PDB file of N, CA, C and O in Angstrom:
ATOM      1  N   ALA A   1      98.867 118.322 111.763  1.00  0.00           N
ATOM      2  CA  ALA A   1      99.392 118.417 112.666  1.00  0.00           C
ATOM      3  C   ALA A   1      98.618 119.173 113.371  1.00  0.00           C
ATOM      4  O   ALA A   1      99.554 119.419 115.283  1.00  0.00           O
ATOM      5  N   ALA A   2      97.785 119.715 113.609  1.00  0.00           N
ATOM      6  CA  ALA A   2      97.574 121.283 114.010  1.00  0.00           C
ATOM      7  C   ALA A   2      95.838 120.641 115.258  1.00  0.00           C
ATOM      8  O   ALA A   2      95.445 121.313 115.295  1.00  0.00           O
ATOM      9  N   VAL A   3      95.542 120.219 113.978  1.00  0.00           N
ATOM     10  CA  VAL A   3      94.386 119.278 114.607  1.00  0.00           C
ATOM     11  C   VAL A   3      94.626 118.627 115.976  1.00  0.00           C
ATOM     12  O   VAL A   3      94.131 118.666 116.838  1.00  0.00           O
ATOM     13  N   ARG A   4      95.920 117.714 115.852  1.00  0.00           N
ATOM     14  CA  ARG A   4      95.905 117.091 116.607  1.00  0.00           C
ATOM     15  C   ARG A   4      96.771 117.274 117.462  1.00  0.00           C
ATOM     16  O   ARG A   4      96.095 117.470 119.069  1.00  0.00           O
ATOM     17  N   ALA A   5      97.125 118.898 117.411  1.00  0.00           N
ATOM     18  CA  ALA A   5      97.309 119.123 118.697  1.00  0.00           C
ATOM     19  C   ALA A   5      97.055 120.096 119.272  1.00  0.00           C
ATOM     20  O   ALA A   5      96.658 119.956 120.198  1.00  0.00           O
ATOM     21  N   VAL A   6      95.126 119.789 118.707  1.00  0.00           N
ATOM     22  CA  VAL A   6      94.055 120.977 119.440  1.00  0.00           C
ATOM     23  C   VAL A   6      94.173 119.751 120.049  1.00  0.00           C
ATOM     24  O   VAL A   6      92.988 120.640 120.662  1.00  0.00           O
ATOM     25  N   CYS A   7      93.634 119.072 119.388  1.00  0.00           N
ATOM     26  CA  CYS A   7      92.750 117.818 120.562  1.00  0.00           C
ATOM     27  C   CYS A   7      92.857 116.905 121.970  1.00  0.00           C
ATOM     28  O   CYS A   7      93.359 116.806 123.355  1.00  0.00           O
ATOM     29  N   ASP A   8      95.038 117.316 122.082  1.00  0.00           N
ATOM     30  CA  ASP A   8      95.401 117.799 122.965  1.00  0.00           C
ATOM     31  C   ASP A   8      95.358 117.784 123.959  1.00  0.00           C
ATOM     32  O   ASP A   8      95.491 117.462 124.844  1.00  0.00           O
ATOM     33  N   PHE A   9      95.684 119.022 123.805  1.00  0.00           N
ATOM     34  CA  PHE A   9      95.354 120.061 124.268  1.00  0.00           C
ATOM     35  C   PHE A   9      93.660 120.317 125.545  1.00  0.00           C
ATOM     36  O   PHE A   9      94.143 120.159 126.240  1.00  0.00           O
ATOM     37  N   ALA A  10      92.817 120.271 124.117  1.00  0.00           N
ATOM     38  CA  ALA A  10      91.899 119.723 124.919  1.00  0.00           C
ATOM     39  C   ALA A  10      91.412 118.656 126.037  1.00  0.00           C
ATOM     40  O   ALA A  10      91.306 118.471 127.346  1.00  0.00           O
ATOM     41  N   PHE A  11      91.900 117.269 125.305  1.00  0.00           N
ATOM     42  CA  PHE A  11      92.680 116.491 126.370  1.00  0.00           C
ATOM     43  C   PHE A  11      93.402 116.606 127.769  1.00  0.00           C
ATOM     44  O   PHE A  11      93.041 116.416 129.060  1.00  0.00           O
ATOM     45  N   ALA A  12      94.482 117.985 127.691  1.00  0.00           N
ATOM     46  CA  ALA A  12      94.849 118.154 128.741  1.00  0.00           C
ATOM     47  C   ALA A  12      94.262 118.980 129.853  1.00  0.00           C
ATOM     48  O   ALA A  12      94.302 119.192 130.673  1.00  0.00           O
ATOM     49  N   HIS A  13      93.826 119.253 129.300  1.00  0.00           N
ATOM     50  CA  HIS A  13      93.541 120.323 129.344  1.00  0.00           C
ATOM     51  C   HIS A  13      91.916 120.680 130.511  1.00  0.00           C
ATOM     52  O   HIS A  13      91.383 121.515 131.439  1.00  0.00           O
ATOM     53  N   TYR A  14      91.259 119.972 129.394  1.00  0.00           N
ATOM     54  CA  TYR A  14      89.596 119.986 130.067  1.00  0.00           C
ATOM     55  C   TYR A  14      89.316 118.285 130.542  1.00  0.00           C
ATOM     56  O   TYR A  14      89.957 117.144 130.265  1.00  0.00           O
ATOM     57  N   GLU A  15      88.537 117.695 130.633  1.00  0.00           N
ATOM     58  CA  GLU A  15      87.154 116.945 131.663  1.00  0.00           C
ATOM     59  C   GLU A  15      87.217 116.254 130.512  1.00  0.00           C
ATOM     60  O   GLU A  15      85.308 115.560 131.085  1.00  0.00           O
ATOM     61  N   CYS A  16      86.760 116.523 128.967  1.00  0.00           N
ATOM     62  CA  CYS A  16      86.418 115.560 128.159  1.00  0.00           C
ATOM     63  C   CYS A  16      86.514 114.400 127.211  1.00  0.00           C
ATOM     64  O   CYS A  16      89.085 114.753 128.581  1.00  0.00           O
ATOM     65  N   HIS A  17      85.347 113.781 127.567  1.00  0.00           N
ATOM     66  CA  HIS A  17      87.119 111.830 127.530  1.00  0.00           C
ATOM     67  C   HIS A  17      86.753 111.683 125.265  1.00  0.00           C
ATOM     68  O   HIS A  17      86.965 110.704 125.101  1.00  0.00           O
ATOM     69  N   ARG A  18      85.944 113.114 124.549  1.00  0.00           N
ATOM     70  CA  ARG A  18      85.442 113.087 123.142  1.00  0.00           C
ATOM     71  C   ARG A  18      85.973 114.047 122.795  1.00  0.00           C
ATOM     72  O   ARG A  18      84.822 115.422 123.221  1.00  0.00           O
ATOM     73  N   VAL A  19      85.870 114.557 121.287  1.00  0.00           N
ATOM     74  CA  VAL A  19      86.271 115.206 120.664  1.00  0.00           C
ATOM     75  C   VAL A  19      85.641 115.358 119.714  1.00  0.00           C
ATOM     76  O   VAL A  19      85.543 113.492 119.041  1.00  0.00           O
ATOM     77  N   PHE A  20      84.611 116.313 118.516  1.00  0.00           N
ATOM     78  CA  PHE A  20      83.711 114.960 117.687  1.00  0.00           C
ATOM     79  C   PHE A  20      83.656 116.805 116.761  1.00  0.00           C
ATOM     80  O   PHE A  20      84.361 117.909 116.780  1.00  0.00           O
ATOM     81  N   ALA A  21      84.026 115.709 115.428  1.00  0.00           N
ATOM     82  CA  ALA A  21      84.089 117.455 114.651  1.00  0.00           C
ATOM     83  C   ALA A  21      83.409 116.375 113.432  1.00  0.00           C
ATOM     84  O   ALA A  21      82.942 115.478 113.091  1.00  0.00           O
ATOM     85  N   LYS A  22      82.814 117.331 112.134  1.00  0.00           N
ATOM     86  CA  LYS A  22      82.073 117.474 110.956  1.00  0.00           C
ATOM     87  C   LYS A  22      83.152 117.787 109.111  1.00  0.00           C
ATOM     88  O   LYS A  22      82.858 119.109 109.843  1.00  0.00           O
ATOM     89  N   ALA A  23      82.546 116.801 108.522  1.00  0.00           N
ATOM     90  CA  ALA A  23      83.249 117.470 107.721  1.00  0.00           C
ATOM     91  C   ALA A  23      81.560 117.039 106.078  1.00  0.00           C
ATOM     92  O   ALA A  23      81.205 116.609 106.114  1.00  0.00           O
ATOM     93  N   PHE A  24      81.754 118.476 105.212  1.00  0.00           N
ATOM     94  CA  PHE A  24      81.280 117.603 104.163  1.00  0.00           C
ATOM     95  C   PHE A  24      80.668 116.542 103.155  1.00  0.00           C
ATOM     96  O   PHE A  24      82.282 116.504 103.216  1.00  0.00           O
ATOM     97  N   ARG A  25      79.898 115.798 102.984  1.00  0.00           N
ATOM     98  CA  ARG A  25      80.425 114.099 102.218  1.00  0.00           C
ATOM     99  C   ARG A  25      81.293 115.467 100.423  1.00  0.00           C
ATOM    100  O   ARG A  25      82.410 114.109 100.630  1.00  0.00           O
ATOM    101  N   THR A  26      81.348 116.130 100.317  1.00  0.00           N
ATOM    102  CA  THR A  26      81.403 116.800  99.326  1.00  0.00           C
ATOM    103  C   THR A  26      83.678 117.296  98.983  1.00  0.00           C
ATOM    104  O   THR A  26      83.535 118.062  98.501  1.00  0.00           O
ATOM    105  N   ASN A  27      83.302 117.202 100.729  1.00  0.00           N
ATOM    106  CA  ASN A  27      84.769 117.843 100.196  1.00  0.00           C
ATOM    107  C   ASN A  27      85.544 116.832 101.531  1.00  0.00           C
ATOM    108  O   ASN A  27      86.060 116.499 102.456  1.00  0.00           O
ATOM    109  N   PRO A  28      86.492 115.919 100.812  1.00  0.00           N
ATOM    110  CA  PRO A  28      87.017 114.403 100.758  1.00  0.00           C
ATOM    111  C   PRO A  28      88.128 114.677 101.515  1.00  0.00           C
ATOM    112  O   PRO A  28      88.617 114.153 102.272  1.00  0.00           O
ATOM    113  N   ALA A  29      88.830 115.678 101.488  1.00  0.00           N
ATOM    114  CA  ALA A  29      90.207 117.135 101.823  1.00  0.00           C
ATOM    115  C   ALA A  29      89.177 116.630 103.257  1.00  0.00           C
ATOM    116  O   ALA A  29      90.717 116.748 104.659  1.00  0.00           O
ATOM    117  N   SER A  30      88.750 117.270 103.983  1.00  0.00           N
ATOM    118  CA  SER A  30      88.453 117.355 105.130  1.00  0.00           C
ATOM    119  C   SER A  30      89.118 116.383 105.980  1.00  0.00           C
ATOM    120  O   SER A  30      88.584 116.384 107.395  1.00  0.00           O
ATOM    121  N   ALA A  31      88.154 114.504 104.878  1.00  0.00           N
ATOM    122  CA  ALA A  31      87.865 114.033 105.905  1.00  0.00           C
ATOM    123  C   ALA A  31      88.611 113.233 106.119  1.00  0.00           C
ATOM    124  O   ALA A  31      89.174 112.429 107.056  1.00  0.00           O
ATOM    125  N   ARG A  32      90.462 113.397 105.214  1.00  0.00           N
ATOM    126  CA  ARG A  32      91.511 112.664 105.271  1.00  0.00           C
ATOM    127  C   ARG A  32      92.490 113.531 106.184  1.00  0.00           C
ATOM    128  O   ARG A  32      92.637 112.737 107.052  1.00  0.00           O
ATOM    129  N   VAL A  33      92.039 114.648 106.299  1.00  0.00           N
ATOM    130  CA  VAL A  33      93.104 115.663 107.629  1.00  0.00           C
ATOM    131  C   VAL A  33      92.054 114.772 108.897  1.00  0.00           C
ATOM    132  O   VAL A  33      93.128 114.797 110.313  1.00  0.00           O
ATOM    133  N   LEU A  34      90.814 114.580 109.005  1.00  0.00           N
ATOM    134  CA  LEU A  34      90.538 113.848 110.725  1.00  0.00           C
ATOM    135  C   LEU A  34      90.921 112.140 110.689  1.00  0.00           C
ATOM    136  O   LEU A  34      92.237 112.582 111.644  1.00  0.00           O
ATOM    137  N   ALA A  35      91.148 111.782 109.861  1.00  0.00           N
ATOM    138  CA  ALA A  35      91.960 110.601 109.575  1.00  0.00           C
ATOM    139  C   ALA A  35      92.888 110.605 110.218  1.00  0.00           C
ATOM    140  O   ALA A  35      92.981 109.574 110.997  1.00  0.00           O
ATOM    141  N   LYS A  36      93.270 111.083 109.411  1.00  0.00           N
ATOM    142  CA  LYS A  36      95.245 111.211 109.804  1.00  0.00           C
ATOM    143  C   LYS A  36      95.089 111.667 111.407  1.00  0.00           C
ATOM    144  O   LYS A  36      96.649 110.875 112.234  1.00  0.00           O
ATOM    145  N   ALA A  37      94.834 112.730 112.060  1.00  0.00           N
ATOM    146  CA  ALA A  37      94.861 113.357 113.219  1.00  0.00           C
ATOM    147  C   ALA A  37      93.930 111.923 113.874  1.00  0.00           C
ATOM    148  O   ALA A  37      94.282 112.243 115.295  1.00  0.00           O
ATOM    149  N   GLY A  38      93.138 110.702 113.568  1.00  0.00           N
ATOM    150  CA  GLY A  38      92.681 109.739 114.512  1.00  0.00           C
ATOM    151  C   GLY A  38      92.000 109.502 114.876  1.00  0.00           C
ATOM    152  O   GLY A  38      91.105 109.227 115.917  1.00  0.00           O
ATOM    153  N   PHE A  39      90.939 110.160 113.933  1.00  0.00           N
ATOM    154  CA  PHE A  39      89.257 110.388 114.360  1.00  0.00           C
ATOM    155  C   PHE A  39      88.582 109.136 113.285  1.00  0.00           C
ATOM    156  O   PHE A  39      89.629 109.228 112.676  1.00  0.00           O
ATOM    157  N   GLU A  40      87.325 108.684 114.106  1.00  0.00           N
ATOM    158  CA  GLU A  40      87.140 107.272 113.438  1.00  0.00           C
ATOM    159  C   GLU A  40      86.315 107.988 112.182  1.00  0.00           C
ATOM    160  O   GLU A  40      85.239 108.971 113.990  1.00  0.00           O
ATOM    161  N   GLN A  41      85.301 107.900 110.953  1.00  0.00           N
ATOM    162  CA  GLN A  41      84.120 108.854 110.907  1.00  0.00           C
ATOM    163  C   GLN A  41      82.886 107.726 112.098  1.00  0.00           C
ATOM    164  O   GLN A  41      83.261 106.258 111.555  1.00  0.00           O
ATOM    165  N   GLU A  42      81.854 108.231 112.365  1.00  0.00           N
ATOM    166  CA  GLU A  42      80.853 107.314 113.005  1.00  0.00           C
ATOM    167  C   GLU A  42      79.551 107.880 112.596  1.00  0.00           C
ATOM    168  O   GLU A  42      78.950 107.025 113.304  1.00  0.00           O
ATOM    169  N   GLY A  43      79.475 107.686 111.884  1.00  0.00           N
ATOM    170  CA  GLY A  43      78.264 108.511 110.846  1.00  0.00           C
ATOM    171  C   GLY A  43      77.814 109.230 110.001  1.00  0.00           C
ATOM    172  O   GLY A  43      78.892 110.051 109.406  1.00  0.00           O
ATOM    173  N   THR A  44      77.052 109.074 109.373  1.00  0.00           N
ATOM    174  CA  THR A  44      76.673 110.241 107.587  1.00  0.00           C
ATOM    175  C   THR A  44      75.383 110.852 108.705  1.00  0.00           C
ATOM    176  O   THR A  44      74.724 109.654 108.780  1.00  0.00           O
ATOM    177  N   LEU A  45      75.313 111.794 108.137  1.00  0.00           N
ATOM    178  CA  LEU A  45      74.148 113.643 108.640  1.00  0.00           C
ATOM    179  C   LEU A  45      73.243 112.842 107.394  1.00  0.00           C
ATOM    180  O   LEU A  45      73.869 114.430 106.681  1.00  0.00           O
ATOM    181  N   ARG A  46      72.343 112.143 107.116  1.00  0.00           N
ATOM    182  CA  ARG A  46      71.744 112.855 105.439  1.00  0.00           C
ATOM    183  C   ARG A  46      71.003 113.667 105.746  1.00  0.00           C
ATOM    184  O   ARG A  46      69.982 114.456 106.578  1.00  0.00           O
ATOM    185  N   GLY A  47      71.669 114.622 104.027  1.00  0.00           N
ATOM    186  CA  GLY A  47      70.754 115.669 104.503  1.00  0.00           C
ATOM    187  C   GLY A  47      71.188 117.017 105.275  1.00  0.00           C
ATOM    188  O   GLY A  47      69.714 117.638 106.321  1.00  0.00           O
ATOM    189  N   HIS A  48      71.982 116.604 106.807  1.00  0.00           N
ATOM    190  CA  HIS A  48      71.725 117.539 107.691  1.00  0.00           C
ATOM    191  C   HIS A  48      71.846 119.189 107.277  1.00  0.00           C
ATOM    192  O   HIS A  48      72.239 119.751 108.153  1.00  0.00           O
ATOM    193  N   HIS A  49      72.652 119.246 106.675  1.00  0.00           N
ATOM    194  CA  HIS A  49      73.032 120.830 106.465  1.00  0.00           C
ATOM    195  C   HIS A  49      72.607 121.468 105.091  1.00  0.00           C
ATOM    196  O   HIS A  49      72.973 120.847 104.164  1.00  0.00           O
ATOM    197  N   PHE A  50      71.659 122.843 105.000  1.00  0.00           N
ATOM    198  CA  PHE A  50      70.993 123.283 103.943  1.00  0.00           C
ATOM    199  C   PHE A  50      72.185 124.654 103.640  1.00  0.00           C
ATOM    200  O   PHE A  50      71.962 125.250 104.427  1.00  0.00           O
ATOM    201  N   ARG A  51      72.394 124.438 101.960  1.00  0.00           N
ATOM    202  CA  ARG A  51      73.027 125.508 101.983  1.00  0.00           C
ATOM    203  C   ARG A  51      72.796 125.653 100.379  1.00  0.00           C
ATOM    204  O   ARG A  51      72.651 125.129  99.263  1.00  0.00           O
ATOM    205  N   ASP A  52      72.360 127.063 100.113  1.00  0.00           N
ATOM    206  CA  ASP A  52      71.502 127.445  98.620  1.00  0.00           C
ATOM    207  C   ASP A  52      70.632 126.851  98.728  1.00  0.00           C
ATOM    208  O   ASP A  52      70.581 126.101  97.456  1.00  0.00           O
ATOM    209  N   GLY A  53      70.098 125.896  99.275  1.00  0.00           N
ATOM    210  CA  GLY A  53      68.805 125.750  99.211  1.00  0.00           C
ATOM    211  C   GLY A  53      69.076 123.978  98.740  1.00  0.00           C
ATOM    212  O   GLY A  53      67.599 123.600  98.412  1.00  0.00           O
ATOM    213  N   GLU A  54      70.115 123.736  98.420  1.00  0.00           N
ATOM    214  CA  GLU A  54      70.119 121.989  98.604  1.00  0.00           C
ATOM    215  C   GLU A  54      70.780 121.308  99.361  1.00  0.00           C
ATOM    216  O   GLU A  54      71.141 122.262 101.292  1.00  0.00           O
ATOM    217  N   ALA A  55      70.095 120.313 100.372  1.00  0.00           N
ATOM    218  CA  ALA A  55      70.549 119.769 101.467  1.00  0.00           C
ATOM    219  C   ALA A  55      71.921 119.222 101.169  1.00  0.00           C
ATOM    220  O   ALA A  55      72.207 118.419  99.775  1.00  0.00           O
ATOM    221  N   HIS A  56      72.537 118.661 102.503  1.00  0.00           N
ATOM    222  CA  HIS A  56      74.025 118.164 102.479  1.00  0.00           C
ATOM    223  C   HIS A  56      74.096 117.129 102.776  1.00  0.00           C
ATOM    224  O   HIS A  56      73.996 117.510 104.706  1.00  0.00           O
ATOM    225  N   ASP A  57      75.146 115.984 102.684  1.00  0.00           N
ATOM    226  CA  ASP A  57      75.238 115.036 103.612  1.00  0.00           C
ATOM    227  C   ASP A  57      76.277 115.678 103.824  1.00  0.00           C
ATOM    228  O   ASP A  57      77.727 116.296 104.469  1.00  0.00           O
ATOM    229  N   VAL A  58      76.172 115.298 105.699  1.00  0.00           N
ATOM    230  CA  VAL A  58      77.466 115.363 106.325  1.00  0.00           C
ATOM    231  C   VAL A  58      77.891 114.485 107.427  1.00  0.00           C
ATOM    232  O   VAL A  58      77.488 113.657 107.888  1.00  0.00           O
ATOM    233  N   LEU A  59      79.402 114.250 107.086  1.00  0.00           N
ATOM    234  CA  LEU A  59      80.065 113.457 107.677  1.00  0.00           C
ATOM    235  C   LEU A  59      80.868 113.376 109.576  1.00  0.00           C
ATOM    236  O   LEU A  59      80.726 114.898 109.731  1.00  0.00           O
ATOM    237  N   LEU A  60      80.823 112.479 109.886  1.00  0.00           N
ATOM    238  CA  LEU A  60      80.591 112.782 111.683  1.00  0.00           C
ATOM    239  C   LEU A  60      81.440 111.553 112.318  1.00  0.00           C
ATOM    240  O   LEU A  60      81.205 110.617 111.713  1.00  0.00           O
ATOM    241  N   PHE A  61      83.076 112.814 112.988  1.00  0.00           N
ATOM    242  CA  PHE A  61      83.454 111.660 113.251  1.00  0.00           C
ATOM    243  C   PHE A  61      84.213 111.433 114.362  1.00  0.00           C
ATOM    244  O   PHE A  61      83.695 113.027 115.051  1.00  0.00           O
ATOM    245  N   GLY A  62      85.123 111.534 115.414  1.00  0.00           N
ATOM    246  CA  GLY A  62      84.896 111.442 116.084  1.00  0.00           C
ATOM    247  C   GLY A  62      86.302 110.955 116.809  1.00  0.00           C
ATOM    248  O   GLY A  62      86.635 110.065 116.275  1.00  0.00           O
ATOM    249  N   LEU A  63      87.333 111.811 118.497  1.00  0.00           N
ATOM    250  CA  LEU A  63      88.249 111.192 118.858  1.00  0.00           C
ATOM    251  C   LEU A  63      88.194 110.860 120.580  1.00  0.00           C
ATOM    252  O   LEU A  63      87.675 111.516 120.594  1.00  0.00           O
ATOM    253  N   ARG A  64      88.277 109.956 120.758  1.00  0.00           N
ATOM    254  CA  ARG A  64      88.013 109.749 121.748  1.00  0.00           C
ATOM    255  C   ARG A  64      89.596 109.524 122.826  1.00  0.00           C
ATOM    256  O   ARG A  64      90.886 109.545 121.754  1.00  0.00           O
ATOM    257  N   ARG A  65      89.402 109.375 124.403  1.00  0.00           N
ATOM    258  CA  ARG A  65      91.160 109.778 125.005  1.00  0.00           C
ATOM    259  C   ARG A  65      91.135 108.824 125.186  1.00  0.00           C
ATOM    260  O   ARG A  65      90.714 107.570 124.592  1.00  0.00           O
ATOM    261  N   GLY A  66      93.159 108.780 124.907  1.00  0.00           N
ATOM    262  CA  GLY A  66      93.269 108.068 124.696  1.00  0.00           C
ATOM    263  C   GLY A  66      93.425 106.695 123.642  1.00  0.00           C
ATOM    264  O   GLY A  66      94.159 105.780 124.112  1.00  0.00           O
TER     265      GLY A  66
END
């Protein structure tokens, strides 16, 4: 509910038509939270983030106004 509330606020108070979010592929709980808030997975950024010397895939999600 918090994710959706922040997005609703952004659409109501700013002239944005899209909000995006990222989640590590290894964190499916974050991806589920975004999906439940209405986000759609738009792609995978392969090897996008380096942590502890290892490359990690990042899932890209988007939510459009309306």
